[in-house]
mmCIF file with all atom_site columns, C-alpha atoms in Angstrom:
data_model
loop_
_atom_site.group_PDB
_atom_site.id
_atom_site.type_symbol
_atom_site.label_atom_id
_atom_site.label_alt_id
_atom_site.label_comp_id
_atom_site.label_asym_id
_atom_site.label_entity_id
_atom_site.label_seq_id
_atom_site.pdbx_PDB_ins_code
_atom_site.Cartn_x
_atom_site.Cartn_y
_atom_site.Cartn_z
_atom_site.occupancy
_atom_site.B_iso_or_equiv
_atom_site.pdbx_formal_charge
_atom_site.auth_seq_id
_atom_site.auth_comp_id
_atom_site.auth_asym_id
_atom_site.auth_atom_id
_atom_site.pdbx_PDB_model_num
ATOM 1   C CA . THR A 1 1   ? 0.000   0.000  0.000   1.00 0.00 ? 169 THR A CA 1
ATOM 2   C CA . SER A 1 2   ? 1.113   3.564  -0.538  1.00 0.00 ? 170 SER A CA 1
ATOM 3   C CA . SER A 1 3   ? 1.865   5.770  2.400   1.00 0.00 ? 171 SER A CA 1
ATOM 4   C CA . LEU A 1 4   ? 2.394   9.417  3.131   1.00 0.00 ? 172 LEU A CA 1
ATOM 5   C CA . PHE A 1 5   ? 4.485   8.489  6.158   1.00 0.00 ? 173 PHE A CA 1
ATOM 6   C CA . VAL A 1 6   ? 8.249   8.430  5.702   1.00 0.00 ? 174 VAL A CA 1
ATOM 7   C CA . THR A 1 7   ? 10.498  7.404  8.553   1.00 0.00 ? 175 THR A CA 1
ATOM 8   C CA . THR A 1 8   ? 13.298  9.796  7.663   1.00 0.00 ? 176 THR A CA 1
ATOM 9   C CA . ASN A 1 9   ? 14.033  12.985 9.655   1.00 0.00 ? 177 ASN A CA 1
ATOM 10  C CA . SER A 1 10  ? -19.718 27.680 -12.673 1.00 0.00 ? 178 SER A CA 1
ATOM 11  C CA . THR A 1 11  ? -22.810 29.479 -11.375 1.00 0.00 ? 179 THR A CA 1
ATOM 12  C CA . ASP A 1 12  ? -23.171 32.696 -9.390  1.00 0.00 ? 180 ASP A CA 1
ATOM 13  C CA . SER A 1 13  ? -22.011 36.279 -9.889  1.00 0.00 ? 181 SER A CA 1
ATOM 14  C CA . GLU A 1 14  ? -18.887 35.720 -7.807  1.00 0.00 ? 182 GLU A CA 1
ATOM 15  C CA . ASP A 1 15  ? -18.513 32.314 -9.506  1.00 0.00 ? 183 ASP A CA 1
ATOM 16  C CA . ASN A 1 16  ? -18.237 30.258 -6.383  1.00 0.00 ? 184 ASN A CA 1
ATOM 17  C CA . SER A 1 17  ? -19.293 27.338 -8.543  1.00 0.00 ? 185 SER A CA 1
ATOM 18  C CA . ILE A 1 18  ? -17.576 24.015 -8.216  1.00 0.00 ? 186 ILE A CA 1
ATOM 19  C CA . ILE A 1 19  ? -15.874 22.322 -11.135 1.00 0.00 ? 187 ILE A CA 1
ATOM 20  C CA . GLN A 1 20  ? -14.599 18.786 -11.350 1.00 0.00 ? 188 GLN A CA 1
ATOM 21  C CA . ILE A 1 21  ? -11.150 17.979 -12.669 1.00 0.00 ? 189 ILE A CA 1
ATOM 22  C CA . THR A 1 22  ? -10.779 14.469 -14.021 1.00 0.00 ? 190 THR A CA 1
ATOM 23  C CA . PRO A 1 23  ? -7.205  13.308 -14.450 1.00 0.00 ? 191 PRO A CA 1
ATOM 24  C CA . SER A 1 24  ? -6.336  11.853 -17.822 1.00 0.00 ? 192 SER A CA 1
ATOM 25  C CA . ALA A 1 25  ? -3.403  9.799  -18.961 1.00 0.00 ? 193 ALA A CA 1
ATOM 26  C CA . GLY A 1 26  ? -0.241  11.810 -18.440 1.00 0.00 ? 194 GLY A CA 1
ATOM 27  C CA . ASN A 1 27  ? -1.978  14.194 -16.031 1.00 0.00 ? 195 ASN A CA 1
ATOM 28  C CA . PHE A 1 28  ? -0.175  12.750 -13.040 1.00 0.00 ? 196 PHE A CA 1
ATOM 29  C CA . CYS A 1 29  ? 3.310   11.455 -12.291 1.00 0.00 ? 197 CYS A CA 1
ATOM 30  C CA . THR A 1 30  ? 4.581   8.002  -13.037 1.00 0.00 ? 198 THR A CA 1
ATOM 31  C CA . THR A 1 31  ? 6.996   6.015  -10.933 1.00 0.00 ? 199 THR A CA 1
ATOM 32  C CA . SER A 1 32  ? 9.847   7.148  -13.186 1.00 0.00 ? 200 SER A CA 1
ATOM 33  C CA . ALA A 1 33  ? 9.601   10.746 -11.922 1.00 0.00 ? 201 ALA A CA 1
ATOM 34  C CA . THR A 1 34  ? 12.588  12.362 -10.232 1.00 0.00 ? 202 THR A CA 1
ATOM 35  C CA . TYR A 1 35  ? 11.952  13.403 -6.653  1.00 0.00 ? 203 TYR A CA 1
ATOM 36  C CA . GLN A 1 36  ? 13.878  15.903 -4.590  1.00 0.00 ? 204 GLN A CA 1
ATOM 37  C CA . THR A 1 37  ? 13.224  14.026 -1.323  1.00 0.00 ? 205 THR A CA 1
ATOM 38  C CA . ARG A 1 38  ? 11.738  10.802 0.005   1.00 0.00 ? 206 ARG A CA 1
ATOM 39  C CA . GLU A 1 39  ? 8.843   12.902 1.302   1.00 0.00 ? 207 GLU A CA 1
ATOM 40  C CA . ALA A 1 40  ? 8.121   14.131 -2.226  1.00 0.00 ? 208 ALA A CA 1
ATOM 41  C CA . GLU A 1 41  ? 8.151   10.561 -3.493  1.00 0.00 ? 209 GLU A CA 1
ATOM 42  C CA . ALA A 1 42  ? 5.736   9.478  -0.739  1.00 0.00 ? 210 ALA A CA 1
ATOM 43  C CA . ILE A 1 43  ? 3.416   12.381 -1.600  1.00 0.00 ? 211 ILE A CA 1
ATOM 44  C CA . SER A 1 44  ? 3.507   11.490 -5.288  1.00 0.00 ? 212 SER A CA 1
ATOM 45  C CA . VAL A 1 45  ? 2.720   7.815  -4.643  1.00 0.00 ? 213 VAL A CA 1
ATOM 46  C CA . PHE A 1 46  ? -0.155  8.819  -2.372  1.00 0.00 ? 214 PHE A CA 1
ATOM 47  C CA . LEU A 1 47  ? -1.616  11.330 -4.847  1.00 0.00 ? 215 LEU A CA 1
ATOM 48  C CA . GLU A 1 48  ? -1.193  8.934  -7.779  1.00 0.00 ? 216 GLU A CA 1
ATOM 49  C CA . LYS A 1 49  ? -3.113  6.297  -5.816  1.00 0.00 ? 217 LYS A CA 1
ATOM 50  C CA . TYR A 1 50  ? -6.070  8.698  -5.764  1.00 0.00 ? 218 TYR A CA 1
ATOM 51  C CA . LYS A 1 51  ? -5.457  9.866  -9.351  1.00 0.00 ? 219 LYS A CA 1
ATOM 52  C CA . SER A 1 52  ? -5.013  13.448 -8.212  1.00 0.00 ? 220 SER A CA 1
ATOM 53  C CA . PRO A 1 53  ? -4.198  16.176 -10.734 1.00 0.00 ? 221 PRO A CA 1
ATOM 54  C CA . MET A 1 54  ? -1.805  17.473 -8.047  1.00 0.00 ? 222 MET A CA 1
ATOM 55  C CA . ALA A 1 55  ? 0.523   14.448 -8.186  1.00 0.00 ? 223 ALA A CA 1
ATOM 56  C CA . PRO A 1 56  ? 3.063   16.216 -10.445 1.00 0.00 ? 224 PRO A CA 1
ATOM 57  C CA . TYR A 1 57  ? 3.490   18.824 -7.689  1.00 0.00 ? 225 TYR A CA 1
ATOM 58  C CA . ALA A 1 58  ? 4.766   16.437 -5.017  1.00 0.00 ? 226 ALA A CA 1
ATOM 59  C CA . ASN A 1 59  ? 8.145   18.190 -4.990  1.00 0.00 ? 227 ASN A CA 1
ATOM 60  C CA . VAL A 1 60  ? 6.387   21.542 -4.436  1.00 0.00 ? 228 VAL A CA 1
ATOM 61  C CA . PHE A 1 61  ? 4.400   20.129 -1.495  1.00 0.00 ? 229 PHE A CA 1
ATOM 62  C CA . ALA A 1 62  ? 7.542   18.689 0.117   1.00 0.00 ? 230 ALA A CA 1
ATOM 63  C CA . ALA A 1 63  ? 9.689   21.792 -0.466  1.00 0.00 ? 231 ALA A CA 1
ATOM 64  C CA . SER A 1 64  ? 6.974   24.162 0.818   1.00 0.00 ? 232 SER A CA 1
ATOM 65  C CA . ALA A 1 65  ? 6.453   22.067 3.940   1.00 0.00 ? 233 ALA A CA 1
ATOM 66  C CA . GLU A 1 66  ? 10.187  22.041 4.639   1.00 0.00 ? 234 GLU A CA 1
ATOM 67  C CA . LYS A 1 67  ? 10.532  25.779 3.960   1.00 0.00 ? 235 LYS A CA 1
ATOM 68  C CA . ASN A 1 68  ? 7.660   26.575 6.337   1.00 0.00 ? 236 ASN A CA 1
ATOM 69  C CA . GLY A 1 69  ? 8.585   24.036 8.997   1.00 0.00 ? 237 GLY A CA 1
ATOM 70  C CA . ILE A 1 70  ? 5.372   22.009 8.838   1.00 0.00 ? 238 ILE A CA 1
ATOM 71  C CA . ASP A 1 71  ? 4.588   18.300 8.613   1.00 0.00 ? 239 ASP A CA 1
ATOM 72  C CA . TYR A 1 72  ? 4.687   17.496 4.891   1.00 0.00 ? 240 TYR A CA 1
ATOM 73  C CA . ARG A 1 73  ? 1.553   15.327 5.184   1.00 0.00 ? 241 ARG A CA 1
ATOM 74  C CA . ILE A 1 74  ? -0.912  17.889 6.544   1.00 0.00 ? 242 ILE A CA 1
ATOM 75  C CA . GLU A 1 75  ? -1.424  20.085 3.476   1.00 0.00 ? 243 GLU A CA 1
ATOM 76  C CA . VAL A 1 76  ? -1.916  17.024 1.268   1.00 0.00 ? 244 VAL A CA 1
ATOM 77  C CA . ALA A 1 77  ? -4.350  15.484 3.764   1.00 0.00 ? 245 ALA A CA 1
ATOM 78  C CA . ILE A 1 78  ? -6.393  18.708 3.953   1.00 0.00 ? 246 ILE A CA 1
ATOM 79  C CA . ALA A 1 79  ? -6.527  18.803 0.141   1.00 0.00 ? 247 ALA A CA 1
ATOM 80  C CA . MET A 1 80  ? -7.853  15.226 0.172   1.00 0.00 ? 248 MET A CA 1
ATOM 81  C CA . ILE A 1 81  ? -10.645 16.102 2.614   1.00 0.00 ? 249 ILE A CA 1
ATOM 82  C CA . GLU A 1 82  ? -11.578 19.390 0.974   1.00 0.00 ? 250 GLU A CA 1
ATOM 83  C CA . SER A 1 83  ? -11.410 18.470 -2.725  1.00 0.00 ? 251 SER A CA 1
ATOM 84  C CA . GLY A 1 84  ? -10.302 14.896 -3.302  1.00 0.00 ? 252 GLY A CA 1
ATOM 85  C CA . ALA A 1 85  ? -6.798  16.356 -3.728  1.00 0.00 ? 253 ALA A CA 1
ATOM 86  C CA . GLY A 1 86  ? -7.755  18.803 -6.427  1.00 0.00 ? 254 GLY A CA 1
ATOM 87  C CA . LYS A 1 87  ? -10.450 16.814 -8.242  1.00 0.00 ? 255 LYS A CA 1
ATOM 88  C CA . VAL A 1 88  ? -13.352 19.100 -7.246  1.00 0.00 ? 256 VAL A CA 1
ATOM 89  C CA . VAL A 1 89  ? -12.412 22.763 -6.790  1.00 0.00 ? 257 VAL A CA 1
ATOM 90  C CA . PRO A 1 90  ? -14.134 26.163 -7.067  1.00 0.00 ? 258 PRO A CA 1
ATOM 91  C CA . GLY A 1 91  ? -14.282 27.696 -10.526 1.00 0.00 ? 259 GLY A CA 1
ATOM 92  C CA . ASN A 1 92  ? -12.413 30.897 -11.307 1.00 0.00 ? 260 ASN A CA 1
ATOM 93  C CA . GLY A 1 93  ? -15.286 32.735 -12.993 1.00 0.00 ? 261 GLY A CA 1
ATOM 94  C CA . GLN A 1 94  ? -13.798 32.299 -16.451 1.00 0.00 ? 262 GLN A CA 1
ATOM 95  C CA . GLY A 1 95  ? -14.507 28.631 -17.024 1.00 0.00 ? 263 GLY A CA 1
ATOM 96  C CA . GLY A 1 96  ? -11.226 27.521 -15.472 1.00 0.00 ? 264 GLY A CA 1
ATOM 97  C CA . THR A 1 97  ? -10.015 26.336 -12.121 1.00 0.00 ? 265 THR A CA 1
ATOM 98  C CA . SER A 1 98  ? -9.151  28.268 -8.986  1.00 0.00 ? 266 SER A CA 1
ATOM 99  C CA . TYR A 1 99  ? -6.389  25.765 -8.131  1.00 0.00 ? 267 TYR A CA 1
ATOM 100 C CA . ASN A 1 100 ? -7.895  25.869 -4.639  1.00 0.00 ? 268 ASN A CA 1
ATOM 101 C CA . ALA A 1 101 ? -7.853  22.292 -3.341  1.00 0.00 ? 269 ALA A CA 1
ATOM 102 C CA . TRP A 1 102 ? -8.088  23.377 0.308   1.00 0.00 ? 270 TRP A CA 1
ATOM 103 C CA . GLY A 1 103 ? -11.396 25.267 0.357   1.00 0.00 ? 271 GLY A CA 1
ATOM 104 C CA . TRP A 1 104 ? -9.335  28.309 1.319   1.00 0.00 ? 272 TRP A CA 1
ATOM 105 C CA . ARG A 1 105 ? -11.415 31.464 1.597   1.00 0.00 ? 273 ARG A CA 1
ATOM 106 C CA . ASP A 1 106 ? -10.501 35.138 1.554   1.00 0.00 ? 274 ASP A CA 1
ATOM 107 C CA . GLY A 1 107 ? -13.262 37.362 2.797   1.00 0.00 ? 275 GLY A CA 1
ATOM 108 C CA . GLU A 1 108 ? -16.536 36.194 1.301   1.00 0.00 ? 276 GLU A CA 1
ATOM 109 C CA . GLY A 1 109 ? -15.333 33.891 -1.468  1.00 0.00 ? 277 GLY A CA 1
ATOM 110 C CA . TYR A 1 110 ? -12.854 31.201 -2.342  1.00 0.00 ? 278 TYR A CA 1
ATOM 111 C CA . ARG A 1 111 ? -9.303  32.308 -2.915  1.00 0.00 ? 279 ARG A CA 1
ATOM 112 C CA . MET A 1 112 ? -8.178  32.075 -6.525  1.00 0.00 ? 280 MET A CA 1
ATOM 113 C CA . PHE A 1 113 ? -4.667  30.820 -7.194  1.00 0.00 ? 281 PHE A CA 1
ATOM 114 C CA . ASP A 1 114 ? -2.777  31.169 -10.474 1.00 0.00 ? 282 ASP A CA 1
ATOM 115 C CA . SER A 1 115 ? -1.459  27.595 -10.427 1.00 0.00 ? 283 SER A CA 1
ATOM 116 C CA . TRP A 1 116 ? -1.128  24.510 -8.229  1.00 0.00 ? 284 TRP A CA 1
ATOM 117 C CA . ASP A 1 117 ? 2.358   25.748 -7.284  1.00 0.00 ? 285 ASP A CA 1
ATOM 118 C CA . ASP A 1 118 ? 0.933   29.096 -6.172  1.00 0.00 ? 286 ASP A CA 1
ATOM 119 C CA . GLY A 1 119 ? -1.799  27.423 -4.109  1.00 0.00 ? 287 GLY A CA 1
ATOM 120 C CA . ILE A 1 120 ? 0.507   24.891 -2.473  1.00 0.00 ? 288 ILE A CA 1
ATOM 121 C CA . GLU A 1 121 ? 3.089   27.500 -1.499  1.00 0.00 ? 289 GLU A CA 1
ATOM 122 C CA . TYR A 1 122 ? 0.504   29.987 -0.193  1.00 0.00 ? 290 TYR A CA 1
ATOM 123 C CA . VAL A 1 123 ? -1.471  27.462 1.852   1.00 0.00 ? 291 VAL A CA 1
ATOM 124 C CA . SER A 1 124 ? 1.697   25.937 3.335   1.00 0.00 ? 292 SER A CA 1
ATOM 125 C CA . TRP A 1 125 ? 2.851   29.395 4.416   1.00 0.00 ? 293 TRP A CA 1
ATOM 126 C CA . ARG A 1 126 ? -0.590  30.349 5.801   1.00 0.00 ? 294 ARG A CA 1
ATOM 127 C CA . LEU A 1 127 ? -0.914  27.075 7.712   1.00 0.00 ? 295 LEU A CA 1
ATOM 128 C CA . ALA A 1 128 ? 2.458   27.690 9.357   1.00 0.00 ? 296 ALA A CA 1
ATOM 129 C CA . GLU A 1 129 ? 1.886   31.379 10.056  1.00 0.00 ? 297 GLU A CA 1
ATOM 130 C CA . GLY A 1 130 ? -1.829  31.305 10.802  1.00 0.00 ? 298 GLY A CA 1
ATOM 131 C CA . TYR A 1 131 ? -1.993  28.281 13.062  1.00 0.00 ? 299 TYR A CA 1
ATOM 132 C CA . GLY A 1 132 ? 1.581   28.166 14.283  1.00 0.00 ? 300 GLY A CA 1
ATOM 133 C CA . ARG A 1 133 ? 3.868   25.260 13.649  1.00 0.00 ? 301 ARG A CA 1
ATOM 134 C CA . ASP A 1 134 ? 3.292   23.830 17.133  1.00 0.00 ? 302 ASP A CA 1
ATOM 135 C CA . ARG A 1 135 ? -0.530  24.032 16.834  1.00 0.00 ? 303 ARG A CA 1
ATOM 136 C CA . LEU A 1 136 ? -0.792  22.550 13.350  1.00 0.00 ? 304 LEU A CA 1
ATOM 137 C CA . LYS A 1 137 ? -2.842  19.561 14.431  1.00 0.00 ? 305 LYS A CA 1
ATOM 138 C CA . PRO A 1 138 ? -6.207  18.758 12.840  1.00 0.00 ? 306 PRO A CA 1
ATOM 139 C CA . SER A 1 139 ? -8.015  18.452 16.178  1.00 0.00 ? 307 SER A CA 1
ATOM 140 C CA . ILE A 1 140 ? -6.857  21.960 17.138  1.00 0.00 ? 308 ILE A CA 1
ATOM 141 C CA . MET A 1 141 ? -7.453  23.427 13.663  1.00 0.00 ? 309 MET A CA 1
ATOM 142 C CA . GLU A 1 142 ? -10.956 22.087 13.030  1.00 0.00 ? 310 GLU A CA 1
ATOM 143 C CA . GLN A 1 143 ? -12.903 24.824 14.843  1.00 0.00 ? 311 GLN A CA 1
ATOM 144 C CA . SER A 1 144 ? -11.409 27.612 12.741  1.00 0.00 ? 312 SER A CA 1
ATOM 145 C CA . TYR A 1 145 ? -10.568 25.754 9.507   1.00 0.00 ? 313 TYR A CA 1
ATOM 146 C CA . CYS A 1 146 ? -13.977 24.147 9.105   1.00 0.00 ? 314 CYS A CA 1
ATOM 147 C CA . PRO A 1 147 ? -16.449 25.810 11.503  1.00 0.00 ? 315 PRO A CA 1
ATOM 148 C CA . PRO A 1 148 ? -19.545 24.000 10.138  1.00 0.00 ? 316 PRO A CA 1
ATOM 149 C CA . CYS A 1 149 ? -17.790 20.667 10.635  1.00 0.00 ? 317 CYS A CA 1
ATOM 150 C CA . TRP A 1 150 ? -16.859 21.591 14.175  1.00 0.00 ? 318 TRP A CA 1
ATOM 151 C CA . LEU A 1 151 ? -20.381 22.758 14.997  1.00 0.00 ? 319 LEU A CA 1
ATOM 152 C CA . HIS A 1 152 ? -22.325 19.880 13.457  1.00 0.00 ? 320 HIS A CA 1
ATOM 153 C CA . ASN A 1 153 ? -19.977 16.890 13.293  1.00 0.00 ? 321 ASN A CA 1
ATOM 154 C CA . ARG A 1 154 ? -17.241 17.707 15.760  1.00 0.00 ? 322 ARG A CA 1
ATOM 155 C CA . GLY A 1 155 ? -14.121 15.654 15.114  1.00 0.00 ? 323 GLY A CA 1
ATOM 156 C CA . GLU A 1 156 ? -15.158 14.342 11.693  1.00 0.00 ? 324 GLU A CA 1
ATOM 157 C CA . TRP A 1 157 ? -13.023 16.754 9.656   1.00 0.00 ? 325 TRP A CA 1
ATOM 158 C CA . ALA A 1 158 ? -10.044 16.346 11.995  1.00 0.00 ? 326 ALA A CA 1
ATOM 159 C CA . GLY A 1 159 ? -10.441 12.572 11.962  1.00 0.00 ? 327 GLY A CA 1
ATOM 160 C CA . GLY A 1 160 ? -10.488 12.527 8.169   1.00 0.00 ? 328 GLY A CA 1
ATOM 161 C CA . VAL A 1 161 ? -7.360  14.678 7.912   1.00 0.00 ? 329 VAL A CA 1
ATOM 162 C CA . GLU A 1 162 ? -5.593  12.504 10.492  1.00 0.00 ? 330 GLU A CA 1
ATOM 163 C CA . GLN A 1 163 ? -6.627  9.341  8.617   1.00 0.00 ? 331 GLN A CA 1
ATOM 164 C CA . TYR A 1 164 ? -5.083  10.605 5.375   1.00 0.00 ? 332 TYR A CA 1
ATOM 165 C CA . MET A 1 165 ? -1.952  11.673 7.265   1.00 0.00 ? 333 MET A CA 1
ATOM 166 C CA . ARG A 1 166 ? -1.566  8.096  8.548   1.00 0.00 ? 334 ARG A CA 1
ATOM 167 C CA . GLU A 1 167 ? -2.237  6.500  5.181   1.00 0.00 ? 335 GLU A CA 1
#
């Protein structure tokens, strides 16, 4: 089985519509890809297992996590819970994607990113800065990251993120 754990150290005026991204052949990495770290390889294997359009960005996930001092699994796990790792994301109002796999909001609407790289790097930085590296645990984050989940199904969102982190 694949694992993320490595033992080494369009519809409304604001277009908050949801679009589905279906990976096609060549839209995600193969096992012959070159990885910068073992963490990046683990992320790629995990995302390929779920046929995520984000699989080619495994190196970006790993490098952003390292740069921001966060667990490399958490951003990927949140993307899995929020969008199936990029398969179902908000539209950008122009028939394209927002590259927002995390359900990240700014003000009233979903944040629009220019690319997967842009989204990964921004969310990694915001997770580290907004929650604090020592408080970046799903059970602590749930109340503010997903308030409806916390109010109506307390622990479900956190449990899902933790499950994907263990996988």
